[in-house]
Amino acid sequence: DVVMTQSPLSLPVTLGQPASISCRSSQSLVYSDGNTYLNWFQQRPGQSPRRLIYKVSTRDSGVPDRFSGSGSGTDFTLKISRVEAEDVGVYYCMQGTHWPWTFGQGTKVE
Amino acid sequence: QVQLVESGGGVVPPGRSLRLSCAASGFTFSNSPMHWVRQAPGKGLEWVAVTSHDESNKHYADSVKGRFTISRDNVKNTLYLQMNSLRAEDTAVYYCARDGFGTIDYWGQGTLVTVSS
């Protein structure tokens, strides 16, 4: 199985300051169609997960543009340009290239 | 809008069975592969199973293979998860989720399964 490793696991942030989460996969996430199926999800306290970004860098509709995704191959990053109070929660990366799909351990932004 | 509503969770003794349901609306269910994802209390997300739109292809996590069965009824727009031989480590919130090809684009609100004597 592909192992997804996030760091840090806990990320204290200051409102208005940037934040960054790393996600590394144990093998390349490039699919045979040329796409890279790396996703980022946000889970606010007491809520279901919500997708923020798919295919490494495509932001979902309604997701603020302070969120951005980047990376390739096995190394990926989620960046928040200026953290706002509503960004508190746990962030997960997930690969959808290889079966079984696998999640990172989660990064708690607080 | 897309809605996924899970039901069927509860408290069940170890070794027993439980069937979860997920009622889908707001999209063409019969065209969409569907997933189950779970989250143990205070823990991270774990992908459980997926079925193609017509049940011709299914995949399972190793932790549930041989015990859980994913299925669907495209007339009733409902996804199921039959869970047999339940263990304490199966205790979790179970989410129904829609596939977006290499991604999950919508999640339900989840249903809690507690395996305990």
PDB file of N, CA and C in Angstrom, chain A residues 1 31 33 37-39 41 43 47-51 54 92 94-96 99-105, chain B residues 35 37 39 43-47 50 59-62 95 99-105 107-110:
ATOM      1  N   ASP A   1       0.837  -1.199   0.000  1.00  0.00           N
ATOM      2  CA  ASP A   1       0.000   0.000   0.000  1.00  0.00           C
ATOM      3  C   ASP A   1       0.875   1.254   0.000  1.00  0.00           C
ATOM      4  N   TYR A  31      -0.540   8.784 -12.348  1.00  0.00           N
ATOM      5  CA  TYR A  31      -1.354   7.707 -12.897  1.00  0.00           C
ATOM      6  C   TYR A  31      -1.023   7.479 -14.360  1.00  0.00           C
ATOM      7  N   ASP A  33      -2.746   7.836 -16.862  1.00  0.00           N
ATOM      8  CA  ASP A  33      -3.307   8.850 -17.759  1.00  0.00           C
ATOM      9  C   ASP A  33      -2.535  10.166 -17.697  1.00  0.00           C
ATOM     10  N   TYR A  37      -3.231  12.080  -8.776  1.00  0.00           N
ATOM     11  CA  TYR A  37      -4.450  12.157  -7.967  1.00  0.00           C
ATOM     12  C   TYR A  37      -4.121  12.329  -6.490  1.00  0.00           C
ATOM     13  N   LEU A  38      -3.666  13.537  -6.186  1.00  0.00           N
ATOM     14  CA  LEU A  38      -3.354  13.901  -4.815  1.00  0.00           C
ATOM     15  C   LEU A  38      -4.367  14.954  -4.380  1.00  0.00           C
ATOM     16  N   ASN A  39      -5.032  14.684  -3.259  1.00  0.00           N
ATOM     17  CA  ASN A  39      -6.117  15.523  -2.769  1.00  0.00           C
ATOM     18  C   ASN A  39      -5.797  16.040  -1.375  1.00  0.00           C
ATOM     19  N   PHE A  41      -7.981  17.524   2.080  1.00  0.00           N
ATOM     20  CA  PHE A  41      -9.273  17.677   2.726  1.00  0.00           C
ATOM     21  C   PHE A  41      -9.089  18.449   4.025  1.00  0.00           C
ATOM     22  N   GLN A  43     -11.022  19.056   7.735  1.00  0.00           N
ATOM     23  CA  GLN A  43     -12.068  18.602   8.645  1.00  0.00           C
ATOM     24  C   GLN A  43     -12.113  19.530   9.842  1.00  0.00           C
ATOM     25  N   GLN A  47     -17.254  18.192  12.200  1.00  0.00           N
ATOM     26  CA  GLN A  47     -17.826  18.171  10.854  1.00  0.00           C
ATOM     27  C   GLN A  47     -17.257  17.026  10.029  1.00  0.00           C
ATOM     28  N   SER A  48     -17.926  16.744   8.922  1.00  0.00           N
ATOM     29  CA  SER A  48     -17.391  15.798   7.940  1.00  0.00           C
ATOM     30  C   SER A  48     -16.240  16.458   7.196  1.00  0.00           C
ATOM     31  N   PRO A  49     -15.378  15.632   6.604  1.00  0.00           N
ATOM     32  CA  PRO A  49     -14.319  16.222   5.772  1.00  0.00           C
ATOM     33  C   PRO A  49     -14.919  16.961   4.583  1.00  0.00           C
ATOM     34  N   ARG A  50     -14.131  17.907   4.097  1.00  0.00           N
ATOM     35  CA  ARG A  50     -14.530  18.711   2.939  1.00  0.00           C
ATOM     36  C   ARG A  50     -13.318  18.786   2.025  1.00  0.00           C
ATOM     37  N   ARG A  51     -13.524  18.528   0.743  1.00  0.00           N
ATOM     38  CA  ARG A  51     -12.393  18.599  -0.171  1.00  0.00           C
ATOM     39  C   ARG A  51     -12.033  20.054  -0.443  1.00  0.00           C
ATOM     40  N   TYR A  54      -7.892  19.082  -5.427  1.00  0.00           N
ATOM     41  CA  TYR A  54      -7.721  17.801  -6.084  1.00  0.00           C
ATOM     42  C   TYR A  54      -6.729  17.932  -7.233  1.00  0.00           C
ATOM     43  N   TYR A  92      -5.978  16.652   5.801  1.00  0.00           N
ATOM     44  CA  TYR A  92      -5.511  15.344   5.347  1.00  0.00           C
ATOM     45  C   TYR A  92      -5.156  15.389   3.869  1.00  0.00           C
ATOM     46  N   MET A  94      -4.669  12.770   0.612  1.00  0.00           N
ATOM     47  CA  MET A  94      -5.145  11.447   0.224  1.00  0.00           C
ATOM     48  C   MET A  94      -4.748  11.175  -1.218  1.00  0.00           C
ATOM     49  N   GLN A  95      -4.246   9.970  -1.467  1.00  0.00           N
ATOM     50  CA  GLN A  95      -3.908   9.621  -2.842  1.00  0.00           C
ATOM     51  C   GLN A  95      -5.001   8.750  -3.436  1.00  0.00           C
ATOM     52  N   GLY A  96      -5.378   9.058  -4.674  1.00  0.00           N
ATOM     53  CA  GLY A  96      -6.398   8.308  -5.394  1.00  0.00           C
ATOM     54  C   GLY A  96      -5.832   7.683  -6.657  1.00  0.00           C
ATOM     55  N   TRP A  99      -4.754   1.573  -5.692  1.00  0.00           N
ATOM     56  CA  TRP A  99      -5.617   0.899  -4.727  1.00  0.00           C
ATOM     57  C   TRP A  99      -4.761   0.156  -3.706  1.00  0.00           C
ATOM     58  N   PRO A 100      -5.118   0.180  -2.413  1.00  0.00           N
ATOM     59  CA  PRO A 100      -6.217   0.966  -1.837  1.00  0.00           C
ATOM     60  C   PRO A 100      -5.840   2.438  -1.695  1.00  0.00           C
ATOM     61  N   TRP A 101      -6.818   3.305  -1.825  1.00  0.00           N
ATOM     62  CA  TRP A 101      -6.562   4.708  -1.582  1.00  0.00           C
ATOM     63  C   TRP A 101      -6.121   4.869  -0.123  1.00  0.00           C
ATOM     64  N   THR A 102      -5.245   5.823   0.109  1.00  0.00           N
ATOM     65  CA  THR A 102      -4.721   5.993   1.454  1.00  0.00           C
ATOM     66  C   THR A 102      -4.633   7.466   1.824  1.00  0.00           C
ATOM     67  N   PHE A 103      -4.806   7.723   3.123  1.00  0.00           N
ATOM     68  CA  PHE A 103      -4.756   9.067   3.681  1.00  0.00           C
ATOM     69  C   PHE A 103      -3.458   9.256   4.460  1.00  0.00           C
ATOM     70  N   GLY A 104      -3.060  10.508   4.568  1.00  0.00           N
ATOM     71  CA  GLY A 104      -2.030  10.871   5.537  1.00  0.00           C
ATOM     72  C   GLY A 104      -2.626  10.845   6.937  1.00  0.00           C
ATOM     73  N   GLN A 105      -1.754  10.988   7.942  1.00  0.00           N
ATOM     74  CA  GLN A 105      -2.197  10.874   9.345  1.00  0.00           C
ATOM     75  C   GLN A 105      -3.027  12.074   9.795  1.00  0.00           C
TER      76      GLN A 105
ATOM     77  N   HIS B  35     -17.930   5.285  -2.289  1.00  0.00           N
ATOM     78  CA  HIS B  35     -16.986   4.804  -1.284  1.00  0.00           C
ATOM     79  C   HIS B  35     -17.593   4.788   0.108  1.00  0.00           C
ATOM     80  N   VAL B  37     -15.732   5.429   3.896  1.00  0.00           N
ATOM     81  CA  VAL B  37     -14.519   5.843   4.607  1.00  0.00           C
ATOM     82  C   VAL B  37     -14.882   5.894   6.085  1.00  0.00           C
ATOM     83  N   GLN B  39     -13.680   6.659  10.391  1.00  0.00           N
ATOM     84  CA  GLN B  39     -12.809   7.441  11.286  1.00  0.00           C
ATOM     85  C   GLN B  39     -13.050   6.979  12.710  1.00  0.00           C
ATOM     86  N   LYS B  43      -9.252   9.685  15.840  1.00  0.00           N
ATOM     87  CA  LYS B  43      -8.212   9.238  14.907  1.00  0.00           C
ATOM     88  C   LYS B  43      -8.425   9.824  13.512  1.00  0.00           C
ATOM     89  N   GLY B  44      -7.559   9.404  12.590  1.00  0.00           N
ATOM     90  CA  GLY B  44      -7.623   9.904  11.227  1.00  0.00           C
ATOM     91  C   GLY B  44      -8.592   9.131  10.353  1.00  0.00           C
ATOM     92  N   LEU B  45      -8.597   9.498   9.079  1.00  0.00           N
ATOM     93  CA  LEU B  45      -9.500   8.887   8.110  1.00  0.00           C
ATOM     94  C   LEU B  45      -8.892   7.613   7.540  1.00  0.00           C
ATOM     95  N   GLU B  46      -9.742   6.597   7.360  1.00  0.00           N
ATOM     96  CA  GLU B  46      -9.313   5.331   6.771  1.00  0.00           C
ATOM     97  C   GLU B  46     -10.281   4.958   5.661  1.00  0.00           C
ATOM     98  N   TRP B  47      -9.774   4.838   4.461  1.00  0.00           N
ATOM     99  CA  TRP B  47     -10.596   4.392   3.338  1.00  0.00           C
ATOM    100  C   TRP B  47     -10.966   2.923   3.545  1.00  0.00           C
ATOM    101  N   VAL B  50     -14.853   0.588  -2.030  1.00  0.00           N
ATOM    102  CA  VAL B  50     -15.419   1.310  -3.167  1.00  0.00           C
ATOM    103  C   VAL B  50     -16.144   0.329  -4.073  1.00  0.00           C
ATOM    104  N   HIS B  59     -13.300  -2.755  -4.477  1.00  0.00           N
ATOM    105  CA  HIS B  59     -12.024  -2.860  -3.778  1.00  0.00           C
ATOM    106  C   HIS B  59     -12.273  -2.663  -2.286  1.00  0.00           C
ATOM    107  N   TYR B  60     -11.428  -3.317  -1.484  1.00  0.00           N
ATOM    108  CA  TYR B  60     -11.568  -3.221  -0.033  1.00  0.00           C
ATOM    109  C   TYR B  60     -10.209  -2.972   0.622  1.00  0.00           C
ATOM    110  N   ALA B  61     -10.237  -2.302   1.764  1.00  0.00           N
ATOM    111  CA  ALA B  61      -9.040  -2.210   2.585  1.00  0.00           C
ATOM    112  C   ALA B  61      -8.740  -3.593   3.165  1.00  0.00           C
ATOM    113  N   ASP B  62      -7.468  -3.887   3.355  1.00  0.00           N
ATOM    114  CA  ASP B  62      -7.091  -5.193   3.904  1.00  0.00           C
ATOM    115  C   ASP B  62      -7.740  -5.436   5.266  1.00  0.00           C
ATOM    116  N   TYR B  95     -18.441   7.095   6.932  1.00  0.00           N
ATOM    117  CA  TYR B  95     -18.898   8.084   5.965  1.00  0.00           C
ATOM    118  C   TYR B  95     -19.123   7.426   4.611  1.00  0.00           C
ATOM    119  N   ASP B  99     -17.411   9.279  -5.460  1.00  0.00           N
ATOM    120  CA  ASP B  99     -16.159   9.262  -6.212  1.00  0.00           C
ATOM    121  C   ASP B  99     -16.162  10.334  -7.292  1.00  0.00           C
ATOM    122  N   GLY B 100     -14.981  10.986  -7.456  1.00  0.00           N
ATOM    123  CA  GLY B 100     -14.844  11.976  -8.525  1.00  0.00           C
ATOM    124  C   GLY B 100     -13.681  11.656  -9.442  1.00  0.00           C
ATOM    125  N   PHE B 101     -13.358  10.406  -9.602  1.00  0.00           N
ATOM    126  CA  PHE B 101     -12.229   9.865 -10.334  1.00  0.00           C
ATOM    127  C   PHE B 101     -10.913  10.294  -9.727  1.00  0.00           C
ATOM    128  N   GLY B 102     -10.394   9.427  -8.915  1.00  0.00           N
ATOM    129  CA  GLY B 102      -9.153   9.715  -8.221  1.00  0.00           C
ATOM    130  C   GLY B 102      -9.326  10.642  -7.042  1.00  0.00           C
ATOM    131  N   THR B 103     -10.586  10.915  -6.706  1.00  0.00           N
ATOM    132  CA  THR B 103     -10.860  11.826  -5.601  1.00  0.00           C
ATOM    133  C   THR B 103     -12.216  11.508  -5.004  1.00  0.00           C
ATOM    134  N   ILE B 104     -12.467  12.121  -3.858  1.00  0.00           N
ATOM    135  CA  ILE B 104     -13.791  12.079  -3.235  1.00  0.00           C
ATOM    136  C   ILE B 104     -14.288  13.508  -3.213  1.00  0.00           C
ATOM    137  N   ASP B 105     -15.444  13.743  -3.852  1.00  0.00           N
ATOM    138  CA  ASP B 105     -15.882  15.131  -3.942  1.00  0.00           C
ATOM    139  C   ASP B 105     -17.018  15.496  -2.992  1.00  0.00           C
ATOM    140  N   TRP B 107     -19.102  14.158   0.794  1.00  0.00           N
ATOM    141  CA  TRP B 107     -19.142  13.280   1.951  1.00  0.00           C
ATOM    142  C   TRP B 107     -20.505  13.396   2.631  1.00  0.00           C
ATOM    143  N   GLY B 108     -20.961  12.295   3.235  1.00  0.00           N
ATOM    144  CA  GLY B 108     -22.127  12.362   4.078  1.00  0.00           C
ATOM    145  C   GLY B 108     -21.755  12.870   5.455  1.00  0.00           C
ATOM    146  N   GLN B 109     -22.727  12.877   6.359  1.00  0.00           N
ATOM    147  CA  GLN B 109     -22.482  13.379   7.722  1.00  0.00           C
ATOM    148  C   GLN B 109     -21.957  12.287   8.648  1.00  0.00           C
ATOM    149  N   GLY B 110     -22.036  11.033   8.190  1.00  0.00           N
ATOM    150  CA  GLY B 110     -21.481   9.917   8.951  1.00  0.00           C
ATOM    151  C   GLY B 110     -22.483   9.268   9.895  1.00  0.00           C
TER     152      GLY B 110
END
